[in-house]
Coordinates of C-alpha atoms in Angstrom, one line a residue:
M202 CA -19.2 15.5 16.4
T203 CA -17.2 18.0 17.5
A204 CA -14.6 15.6 19.4
Y205 CA -14.0 14.1 15.8
L206 CA -13.2 17.4 14.7
A207 CA -10.8 18.6 16.7
L208 CA -7.2 17.7 14.9
T209 CA -3.7 19.1 15.7
P210 CA -0.6 19.0 14.0
A211 CA 0.6 16.0 16.3
L212 CA -2.0 13.6 14.9
E213 CA -0.3 10.7 13.5
E214 CA -1.4 9.7 10.1
D215 CA -3.1 6.7 11.3
A216 CA -5.2 8.3 13.8
L217 CA -6.0 11.0 11.4
L218 CA -7.4 8.5 9.1
Q219 CA -9.3 6.9 11.9
T220 CA -11.0 10.2 13.0
L221 CA -12.0 10.8 9.1
L222 CA -13.5 7.3 8.7
K223 CA -15.5 7.7 12.1
C224 CA -16.8 11.3 10.9
A225 CA -17.8 9.6 7.3
M226 CA -19.7 6.9 9.1
Q227 CA -21.5 9.3 11.1
V228 CA -22.4 11.5 8.3
V229 CA -23.9 8.4 6.1
A230 CA -25.0 6.5 9.2
A231 CA -22.6 3.4 7.7
G232 CA -21.4 0.6 9.8
G233 CA -18.1 0.5 8.3
A234 CA -16.1 2.7 6.6
G235 CA -12.7 2.4 4.8
L236 CA -10.1 4.5 2.6
T237 CA -8.4 3.4 -1.1
L238 CA -5.7 5.1 -2.5
L239 CA -4.0 4.9 -5.8
D240 CA -1.1 3.1 -6.5
L241 CA 0.4 4.0 -9.5
R242 CA 2.9 1.7 -10.1
K243 CA -0.2 -1.5 -9.8
R244 CA -3.0 0.9 -11.4
K245 CA -5.0 -0.4 -8.5
L246 CA -6.7 1.4 -5.7
V247 CA -5.3 -0.1 -2.3
F248 CA -7.2 -0.4 1.0
R249 CA -5.0 2.1 3.4
A250 CA -7.5 2.2 6.1
A251 CA -10.5 0.6 7.6
I252 CA -13.0 0.7 10.7
G253 CA -16.5 -1.0 11.6
D254 CA -18.2 -3.6 9.6
G255 CA -15.9 -5.7 7.1
A256 CA -12.5 -3.8 8.3
E257 CA -10.8 -7.0 9.7
G258 CA -8.1 -8.2 6.7
I259 CA -9.3 -5.5 4.3
I260 CA -5.9 -3.5 4.8
G261 CA -3.6 -3.9 1.8
R262 CA -5.9 -5.4 -0.3
E263 CA -6.4 -4.4 -4.0
V264 CA -9.4 -3.0 -6.1
P265 CA -9.3 -3.0 -9.9
L266 CA -10.1 0.3 -11.4
K267 CA -12.0 -1.2 -14.1
G268 CA -15.2 -3.3 -12.9
S269 CA -15.5 -1.7 -9.3
R270 CA -17.8 0.8 -7.6
H271 CA -14.2 2.3 -6.4
G272 CA -12.8 2.7 -9.9
L273 CA -16.0 3.7 -11.3
A274 CA -15.8 6.5 -8.9
F275 CA -12.2 7.4 -9.6
A276 CA -12.6 7.4 -13.0
T277 CA -15.9 9.5 -13.2
G278 CA -15.4 12.0 -10.1
E279 CA -18.6 11.3 -9.2
V280 CA -20.0 9.5 -6.1
Q281 CA -21.0 5.9 -6.5
N282 CA -24.0 4.4 -4.4
D283 CA -25.1 0.7 -5.1
T284 CA -24.0 -2.9 -4.7
P285 CA -20.7 -3.8 -5.0
L286 CA -19.4 -4.8 -8.6
Y287 CA -16.1 -6.3 -7.9
T288 CA -16.6 -9.1 -5.0
G289 CA -13.0 -10.1 -4.2
I290 CA -12.9 -8.0 -1.0
E291 CA -15.9 -10.2 0.2
K292 CA -14.2 -13.3 -0.9
A293 CA -10.8 -12.3 0.8
T294 CA -12.1 -11.0 4.0
R295 CA -15.2 -13.2 4.0
A296 CA -17.6 -10.1 4.8
H297 CA -20.6 -9.3 2.7
F298 CA -21.3 -5.7 1.5
R299 CA -24.6 -5.0 0.7
N300 CA -24.4 -1.3 -0.4
V301 CA -21.2 1.0 -1.0
L302 CA -20.9 4.4 -0.8
V303 CA -17.9 5.6 -2.7
A304 CA -16.9 9.5 -2.6
P305 CA -13.7 10.3 -4.6
C306 CA -11.5 13.1 -3.5
R307 CA -8.8 15.2 -4.6
S308 CA -5.6 16.2 -3.2
R309 CA -2.9 18.7 -4.5
G310 CA -5.0 18.8 -7.5
R311 CA -4.6 14.8 -8.0
R312 CA -7.7 12.5 -7.8
R313 CA -7.5 10.4 -4.5
H314 CA -10.4 8.0 -3.4
H315 CA -12.4 6.9 -0.2

């Protein structure tokens, strides 16, 4: 895991996100990982990065703030671990997610989500 944590200022944003997702996958022994960010204009969470199982075609997909585990984690600030509430991503990407672990995080005092 030490190799994944060797971050440098020259690391590009996409490479950094991929590295963070790899670390998250290893910590929870997951087959895939994704990162959603809040789009303030749309008031939706949007997948910004993804790797592993279910990652194909997920970048740019929107997740509603209401009626989704991602939205619930964002609203409460608490980790969510259960079956998906929102199946729109599964339909769009033709993937099946049995369980999701969603952990919100903050950046500069603002809540972010992954």
